[in-house]
XYZ file of C-alpha atoms in Angstrom:
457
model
C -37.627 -92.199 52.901
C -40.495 -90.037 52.546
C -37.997 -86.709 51.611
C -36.128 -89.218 48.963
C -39.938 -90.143 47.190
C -40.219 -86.584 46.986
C -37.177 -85.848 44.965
C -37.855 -88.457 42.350
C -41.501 -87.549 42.066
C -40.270 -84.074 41.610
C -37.194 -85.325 39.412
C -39.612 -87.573 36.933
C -42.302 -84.401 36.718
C -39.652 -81.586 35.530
C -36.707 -83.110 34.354
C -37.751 -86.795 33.254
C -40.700 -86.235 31.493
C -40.019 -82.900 29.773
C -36.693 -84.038 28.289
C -38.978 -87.323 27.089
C -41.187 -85.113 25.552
C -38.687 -83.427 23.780
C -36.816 -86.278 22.883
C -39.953 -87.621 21.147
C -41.097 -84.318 19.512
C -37.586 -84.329 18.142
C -38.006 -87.811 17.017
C -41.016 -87.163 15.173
C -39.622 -84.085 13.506
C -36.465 -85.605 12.173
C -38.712 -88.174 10.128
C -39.949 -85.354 7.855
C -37.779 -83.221 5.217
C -35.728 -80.268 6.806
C -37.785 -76.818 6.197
C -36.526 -74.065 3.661
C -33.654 -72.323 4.585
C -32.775 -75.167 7.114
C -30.154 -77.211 5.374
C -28.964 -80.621 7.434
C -25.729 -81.292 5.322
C -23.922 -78.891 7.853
C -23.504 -81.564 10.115
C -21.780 -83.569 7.911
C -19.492 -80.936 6.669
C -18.520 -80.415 10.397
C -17.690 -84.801 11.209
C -15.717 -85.030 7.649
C -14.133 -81.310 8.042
C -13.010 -82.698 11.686
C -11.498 -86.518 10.342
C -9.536 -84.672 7.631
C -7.948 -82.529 10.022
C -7.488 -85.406 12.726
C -5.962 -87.595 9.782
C -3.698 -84.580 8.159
C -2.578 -83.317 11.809
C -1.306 -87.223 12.822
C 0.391 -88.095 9.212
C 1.641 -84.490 8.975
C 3.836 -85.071 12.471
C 4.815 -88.502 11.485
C 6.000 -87.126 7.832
C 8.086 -84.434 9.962
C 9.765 -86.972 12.212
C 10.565 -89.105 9.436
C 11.970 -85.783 7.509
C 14.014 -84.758 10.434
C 15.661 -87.992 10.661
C 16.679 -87.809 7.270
C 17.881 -84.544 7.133
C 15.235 -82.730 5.086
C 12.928 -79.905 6.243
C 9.252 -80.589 7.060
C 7.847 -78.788 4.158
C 9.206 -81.919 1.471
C 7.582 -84.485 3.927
C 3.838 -82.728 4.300
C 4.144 -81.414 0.643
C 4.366 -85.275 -0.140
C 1.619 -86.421 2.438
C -0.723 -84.045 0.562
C 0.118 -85.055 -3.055
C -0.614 -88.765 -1.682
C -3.748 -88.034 -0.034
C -4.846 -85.832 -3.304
C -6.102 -88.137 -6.516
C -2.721 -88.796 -7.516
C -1.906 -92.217 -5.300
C -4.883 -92.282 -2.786
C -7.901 -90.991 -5.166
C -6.402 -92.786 -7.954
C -6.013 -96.580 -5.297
C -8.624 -95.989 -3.218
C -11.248 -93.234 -5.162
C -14.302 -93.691 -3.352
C -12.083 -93.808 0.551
C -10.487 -90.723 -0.886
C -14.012 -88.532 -1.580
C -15.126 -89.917 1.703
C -12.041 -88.476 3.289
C -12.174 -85.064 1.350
C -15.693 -84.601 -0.384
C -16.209 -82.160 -2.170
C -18.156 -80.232 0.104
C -15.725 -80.199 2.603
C -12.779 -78.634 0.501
C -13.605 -75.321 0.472
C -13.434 -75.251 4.124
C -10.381 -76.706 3.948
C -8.975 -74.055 1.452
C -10.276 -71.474 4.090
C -8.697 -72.887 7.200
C -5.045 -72.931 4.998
C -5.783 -69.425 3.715
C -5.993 -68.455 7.752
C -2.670 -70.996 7.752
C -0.994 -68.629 5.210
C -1.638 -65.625 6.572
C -0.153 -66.285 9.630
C 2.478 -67.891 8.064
C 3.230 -64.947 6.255
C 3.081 -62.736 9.566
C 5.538 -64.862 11.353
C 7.815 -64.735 8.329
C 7.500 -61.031 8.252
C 8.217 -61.275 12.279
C 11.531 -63.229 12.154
C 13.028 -60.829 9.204
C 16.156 -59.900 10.453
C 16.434 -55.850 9.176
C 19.339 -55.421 11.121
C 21.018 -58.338 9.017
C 20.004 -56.850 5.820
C 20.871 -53.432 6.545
C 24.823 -54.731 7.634
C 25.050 -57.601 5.269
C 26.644 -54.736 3.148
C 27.086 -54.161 -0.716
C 27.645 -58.390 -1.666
C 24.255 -59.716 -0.700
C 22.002 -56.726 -2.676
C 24.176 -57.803 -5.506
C 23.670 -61.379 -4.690
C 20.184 -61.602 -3.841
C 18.771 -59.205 -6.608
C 21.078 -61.377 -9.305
C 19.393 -64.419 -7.570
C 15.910 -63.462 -8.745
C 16.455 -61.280 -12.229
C 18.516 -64.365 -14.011
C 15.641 -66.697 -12.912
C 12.867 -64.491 -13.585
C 13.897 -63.947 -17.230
C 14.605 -67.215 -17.870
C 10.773 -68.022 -16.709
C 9.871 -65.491 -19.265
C 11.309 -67.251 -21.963
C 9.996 -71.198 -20.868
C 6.479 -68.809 -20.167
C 6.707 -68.263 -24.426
C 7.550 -71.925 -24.807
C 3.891 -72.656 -22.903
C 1.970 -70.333 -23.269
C 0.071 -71.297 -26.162
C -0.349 -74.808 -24.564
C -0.577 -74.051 -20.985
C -1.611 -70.610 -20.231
C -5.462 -71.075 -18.857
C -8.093 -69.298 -21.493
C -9.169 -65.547 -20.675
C -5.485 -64.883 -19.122
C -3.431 -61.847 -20.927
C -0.366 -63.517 -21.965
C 1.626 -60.189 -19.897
C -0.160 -61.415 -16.698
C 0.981 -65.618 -17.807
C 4.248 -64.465 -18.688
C 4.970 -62.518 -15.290
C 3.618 -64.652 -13.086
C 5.463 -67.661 -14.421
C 8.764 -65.440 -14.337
C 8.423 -65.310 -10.706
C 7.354 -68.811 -10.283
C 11.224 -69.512 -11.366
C 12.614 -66.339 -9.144
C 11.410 -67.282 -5.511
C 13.751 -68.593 -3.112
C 12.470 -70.028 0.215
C 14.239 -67.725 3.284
C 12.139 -69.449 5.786
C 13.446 -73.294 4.857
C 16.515 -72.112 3.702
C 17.169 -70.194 7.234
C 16.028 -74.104 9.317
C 18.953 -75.890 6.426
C 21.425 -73.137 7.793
C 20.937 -74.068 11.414
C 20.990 -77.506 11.234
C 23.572 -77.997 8.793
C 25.282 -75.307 11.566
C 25.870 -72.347 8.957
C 23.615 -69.815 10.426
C 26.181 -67.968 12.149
C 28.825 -68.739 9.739
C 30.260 -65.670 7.215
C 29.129 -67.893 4.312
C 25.465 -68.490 6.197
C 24.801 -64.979 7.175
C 25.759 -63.594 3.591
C 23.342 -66.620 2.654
C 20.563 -65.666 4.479
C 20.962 -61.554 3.855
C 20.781 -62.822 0.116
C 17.691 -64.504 0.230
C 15.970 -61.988 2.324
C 16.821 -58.900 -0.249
C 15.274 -61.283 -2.862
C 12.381 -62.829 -0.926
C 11.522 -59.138 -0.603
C 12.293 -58.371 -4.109
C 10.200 -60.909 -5.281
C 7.436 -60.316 -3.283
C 6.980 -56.715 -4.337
C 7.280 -57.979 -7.946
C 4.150 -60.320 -6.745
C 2.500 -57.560 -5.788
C 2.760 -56.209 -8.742
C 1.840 -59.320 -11.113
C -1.233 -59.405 -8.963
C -1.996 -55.889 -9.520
C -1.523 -56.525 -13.481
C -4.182 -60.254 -13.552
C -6.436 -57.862 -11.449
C -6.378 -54.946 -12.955
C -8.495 -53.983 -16.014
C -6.405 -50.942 -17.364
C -2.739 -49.852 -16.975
C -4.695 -46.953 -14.899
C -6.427 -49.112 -12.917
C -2.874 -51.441 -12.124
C -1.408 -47.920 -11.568
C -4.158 -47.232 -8.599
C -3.486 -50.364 -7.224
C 0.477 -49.937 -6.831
C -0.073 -46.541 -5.471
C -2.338 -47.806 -2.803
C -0.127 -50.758 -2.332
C 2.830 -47.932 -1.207
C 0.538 -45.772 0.505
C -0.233 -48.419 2.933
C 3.074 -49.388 2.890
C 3.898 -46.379 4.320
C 1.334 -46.061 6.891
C 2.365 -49.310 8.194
C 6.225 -48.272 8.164
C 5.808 -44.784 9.877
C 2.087 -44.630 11.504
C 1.729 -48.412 12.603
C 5.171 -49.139 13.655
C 5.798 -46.320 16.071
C 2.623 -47.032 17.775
C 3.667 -50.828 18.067
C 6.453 -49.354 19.528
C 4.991 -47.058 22.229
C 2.570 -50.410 23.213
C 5.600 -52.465 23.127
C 6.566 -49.798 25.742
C 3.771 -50.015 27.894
C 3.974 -53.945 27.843
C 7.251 -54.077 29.542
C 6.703 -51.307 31.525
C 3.543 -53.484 33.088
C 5.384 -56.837 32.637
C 2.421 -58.856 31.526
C 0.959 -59.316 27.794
C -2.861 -59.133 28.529
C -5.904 -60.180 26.685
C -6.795 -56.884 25.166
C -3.335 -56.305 24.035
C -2.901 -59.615 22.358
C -6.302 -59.332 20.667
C -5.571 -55.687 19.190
C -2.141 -57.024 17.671
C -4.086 -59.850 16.160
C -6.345 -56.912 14.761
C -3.931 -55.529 13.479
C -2.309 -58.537 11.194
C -6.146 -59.460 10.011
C -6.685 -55.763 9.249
C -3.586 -55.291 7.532
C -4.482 -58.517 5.129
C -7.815 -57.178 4.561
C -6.425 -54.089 3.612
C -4.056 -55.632 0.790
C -7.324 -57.779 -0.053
C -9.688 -54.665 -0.530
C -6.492 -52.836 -2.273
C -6.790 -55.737 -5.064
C -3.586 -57.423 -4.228
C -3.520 -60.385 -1.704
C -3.909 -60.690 2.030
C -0.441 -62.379 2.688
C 1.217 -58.998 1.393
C -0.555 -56.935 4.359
C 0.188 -59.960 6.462
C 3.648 -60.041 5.654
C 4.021 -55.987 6.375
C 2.658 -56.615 9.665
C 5.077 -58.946 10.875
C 7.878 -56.533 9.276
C 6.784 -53.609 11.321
C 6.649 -55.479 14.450
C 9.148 -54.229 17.584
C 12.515 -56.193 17.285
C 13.247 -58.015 20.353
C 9.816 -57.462 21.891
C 8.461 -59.782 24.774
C 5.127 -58.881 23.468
C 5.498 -59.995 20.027
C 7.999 -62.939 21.009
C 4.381 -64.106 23.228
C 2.193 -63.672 20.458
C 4.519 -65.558 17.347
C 5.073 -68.440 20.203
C 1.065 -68.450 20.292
C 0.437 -68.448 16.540
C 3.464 -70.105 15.630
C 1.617 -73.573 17.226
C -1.653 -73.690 15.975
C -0.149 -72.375 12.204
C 2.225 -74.954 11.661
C 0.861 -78.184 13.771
C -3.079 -77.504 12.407
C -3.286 -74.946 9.406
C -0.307 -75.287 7.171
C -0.419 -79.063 7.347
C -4.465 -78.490 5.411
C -2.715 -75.877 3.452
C -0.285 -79.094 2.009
C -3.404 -81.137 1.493
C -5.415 -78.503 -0.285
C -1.993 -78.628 -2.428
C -1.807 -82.063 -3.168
C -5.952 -82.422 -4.059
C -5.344 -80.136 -7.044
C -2.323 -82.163 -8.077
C -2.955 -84.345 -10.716
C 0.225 -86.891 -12.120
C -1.986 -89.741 -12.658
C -2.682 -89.363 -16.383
C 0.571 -86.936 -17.590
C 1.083 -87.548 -20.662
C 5.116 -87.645 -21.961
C 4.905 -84.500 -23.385
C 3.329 -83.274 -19.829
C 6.814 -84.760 -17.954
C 9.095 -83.862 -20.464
C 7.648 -80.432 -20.324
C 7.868 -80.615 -15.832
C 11.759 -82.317 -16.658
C 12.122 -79.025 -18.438
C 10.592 -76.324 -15.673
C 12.848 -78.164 -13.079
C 16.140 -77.951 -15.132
C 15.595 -73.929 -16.098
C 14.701 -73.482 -12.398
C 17.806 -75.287 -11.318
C 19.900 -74.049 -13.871
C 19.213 -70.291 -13.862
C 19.444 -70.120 -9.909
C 22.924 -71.967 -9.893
C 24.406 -69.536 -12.515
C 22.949 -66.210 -11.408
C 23.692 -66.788 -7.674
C 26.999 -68.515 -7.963
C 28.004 -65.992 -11.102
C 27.030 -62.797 -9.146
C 29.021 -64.375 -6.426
C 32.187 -64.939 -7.887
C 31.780 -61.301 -9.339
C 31.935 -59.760 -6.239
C 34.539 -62.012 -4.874
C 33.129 -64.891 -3.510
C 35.517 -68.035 -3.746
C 33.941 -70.650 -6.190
C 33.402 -73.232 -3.129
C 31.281 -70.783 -1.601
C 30.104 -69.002 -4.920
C 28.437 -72.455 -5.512
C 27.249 -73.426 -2.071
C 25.147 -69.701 -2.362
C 23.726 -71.122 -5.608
C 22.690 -74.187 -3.973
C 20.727 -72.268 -1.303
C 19.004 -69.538 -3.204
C 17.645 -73.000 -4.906
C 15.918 -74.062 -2.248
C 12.174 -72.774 -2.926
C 10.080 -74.694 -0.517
C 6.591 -73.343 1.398
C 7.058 -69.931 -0.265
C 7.035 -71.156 -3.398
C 3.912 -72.990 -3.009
C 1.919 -69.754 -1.317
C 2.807 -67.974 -4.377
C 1.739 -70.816 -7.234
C -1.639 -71.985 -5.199
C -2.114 -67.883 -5.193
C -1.544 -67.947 -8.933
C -4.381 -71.423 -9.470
C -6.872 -69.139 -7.040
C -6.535 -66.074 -9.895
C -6.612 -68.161 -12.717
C -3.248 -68.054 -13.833
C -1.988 -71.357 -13.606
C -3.906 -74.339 -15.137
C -3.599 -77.310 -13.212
C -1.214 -79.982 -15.436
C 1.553 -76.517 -14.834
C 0.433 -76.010 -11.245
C 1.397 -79.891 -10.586
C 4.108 -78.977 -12.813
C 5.266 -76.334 -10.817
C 4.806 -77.745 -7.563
C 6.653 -81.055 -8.377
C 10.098 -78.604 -9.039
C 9.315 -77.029 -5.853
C 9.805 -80.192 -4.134
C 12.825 -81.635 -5.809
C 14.777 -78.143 -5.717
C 14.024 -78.205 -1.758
C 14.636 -81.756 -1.017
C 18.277 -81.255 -3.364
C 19.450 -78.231 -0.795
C 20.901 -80.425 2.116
C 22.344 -82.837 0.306
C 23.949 -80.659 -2.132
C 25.472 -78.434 0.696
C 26.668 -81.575 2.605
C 28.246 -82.449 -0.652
C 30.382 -79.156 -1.129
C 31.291 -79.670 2.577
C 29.709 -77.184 4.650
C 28.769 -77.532 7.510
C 27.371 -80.701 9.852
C 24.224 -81.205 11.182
C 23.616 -80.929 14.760
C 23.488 -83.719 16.759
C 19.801 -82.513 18.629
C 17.736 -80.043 16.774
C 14.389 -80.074 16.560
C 12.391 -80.016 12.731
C 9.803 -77.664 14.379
C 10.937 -74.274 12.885
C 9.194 -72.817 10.400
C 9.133 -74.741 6.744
């Protein structure tokens, strides 16, 4: 009895007491103002930056089960979970739930989460390149998937005239407007297209593979083009665009034959030890930051060196099979789902004029248009049959995720105002929600009877 008194007499004297002391000092001190240089709102930023996540994570899997059950990839379900949660139905029903939701505060760390989101993206993308496909796919695809892009790019150029005096954003060079909105119209989605291709059961097909090889040559095509664009908005002379290229293939190069042998030789040492540990993993994630921050500091973006890094990665590699199974989950479950919401809060339908959806009606039916015929006519050049000269049409259409990392890059530099972003982003839905059905349509392939919607979108 006596030994028990003791340890609550102790107890109460240095535990007890103390943390009531502290308790009450903090008590007291919360009543006042918070000091200079001591800001309090960071606590809120934290509780709303952690319920917009909670609430984007649960409707984004939802979205993607109801997507998978009706045949369409998981990109056109978040895409249209973020344009509803943006001011277009749930700011424009609900404003005041909506800015409690997403205030304003709490965007930019939303924007910087999906910016993480797409870089990763990119490096997984860059991962899963097949090389070997594109260097067999042989003389038909280059033909096809460079056709794919230069039909659609031009025909951007000429809708870019059309707007530019309406919609290009002021202090823009009408080059830079012009460009950009030329590849707007030329990207093709390889990522989405490749998850159509496997469940509609064409990825191993003569007709798939030629498919895919296609949209790879012009994903890269158009990338480089990008790069490019970018270097042109950023640039302030032709000299200075000029130094920017040139740095842009320099570190293309080191990547290519410094990086990539030396990925190699640890790939080497990984299954010679058969275990992936910590330090390795954490130096490969150096090196796809690095790489992004090296395209960043070169003036370009960061999903270009993110992209390279993944494209220089071993082939076949337990090592980097481990670390895109690692990213992979936390990317497309948690980051790209915010990415699809920072989307939809700068789209804007609710007030479009008619002249505004006449002018998106337009953008769509160029975009459709000029993809169909350059794909499908390239095709039939080289001696595809029209059945399949068309179904290649109908996939280089499909535009999806890709398409919307490139425009939200073109509202960060200024390029795009935001009635053409919406614009923009509304034909990047349609034109990815039309690819299933349009390929079920010209009868190829069936969808499998269990696949999963988690591959990339």
């Amino acid at each position: 009895m006596d030994k028990n008194r003791r340890y609550i007499g102790v107890y109460a004297a240095l535990v007890a007491l103390p943390a009531a002391a502290a308790v009450l000092f903090l008590l007291r001190d919360a009543r006042g103002d918070p000091g200079p240089g001591h800001p309090a709102p960071a606590q809120g930023i934290v509780y709303h930056l952690l319920i917009a996540t909670v609430t984007v994570v649960a409707l984004g899997a939802l979205g993607s089960a109801l997507a998978a059950r009706l045949g369409q990839p998981r990109v056109v379900s978040e895409l249209l979970i973020g344009i509803a949660l943006g001011p277009s139905l749930f700011g424009a029903l609900a404003p005041d739930a909506q800015r409690w939701f997403f205030p304003a505060g709490v965007v930019p760390y939303l924007d910087a989460l999906a910016q993480f989101g797409v870089v990763f993206f990119m490096f997984l993308i860059g991962a899963e390149l097949r090389l070997d496909l594109l260097g067999r796919a042989g003389a038909r695809p280059l033909v096809v998937g460079h056709a794919t892009i230069v039909l659609p790019f031009a025909a951007g150029l000429g809708v870019a005239v059309l707007l530019r005096d309406t919609y290009a954003p002021p202090g823009i060079s009408g080059v830079a407007f012009l460009l950009f909105i030329g590849v707007g119209f030329a990207i093709t989605a390889f990522p989405v297209l490749a998850w159509i291709l496997r469940e509609r059961g064409l990825l191993g097909t003569p007709i798939g593979a030629e498919g895919i090889a296609a949209a790879g040559i012009g994903d890269v095509t158009a990338w480089c083009v990008l790069a490019l664009v970018i270097a042109v908005v950023r640039g302030t002379s032709l000299a200075g665009v000029a130094v920017t290229v040139g740095l842009v293939a320099v570190f293309g190069a080191v990547m290519l034959w410094g990086v990539r042998p030396l990925l190699r030789r640890l790939d080497d040492r990984v299954r010679a030890r058969g275990e992936v540990g910590l330090p390795i993993a954490a130096a490969m994630i150096c090196v796809v930051l690095l790489s992004a921050l090296a395209t960043e500091r070169i003036g370009v973006h960061p999903i270009f060196g993110a992209f390279l890094a993944g494209v220089v990665m071993p082939r076949g590699s337990r090592l980097v099979a481990e670390l895109t199974t690692k990213i992979e989950g936390v990317t497309l479950w948690v980051m790209l789902p915010l990415f699809f919401v920072t989307v939809g809060l700068h789209v804007r339908l609710i007030g479009f004029t008619a002249a505004m959806w006449l002018t998106a009606l337009l953008i769509l039916a160029v975009a459709v248009v000029s993809k169909l015929a350059g794909t499908a006519g390239a095709a039939r050049a080289v001696g595809a049959s029209p059945r399949d000269a068309l179904a290649l049409g109908v996939m280089m259409n499909c535009r999806g995720l890709t398409e919307l990392v490139v425009l939200n890059l073109g509202l960060q530099l200024g390029v795009l105002g935001l009635p053409l972003f919406a614009m923009f982003v509304v034909m990047a839905l349609v034109t990815t929600a039309m690819t299933q059905p349009l390929l079920r349509l010209l009868g190829h392939g069936a969808p499998a009877e269990e696949r999963t919607a988690d591959a990339i979108a």
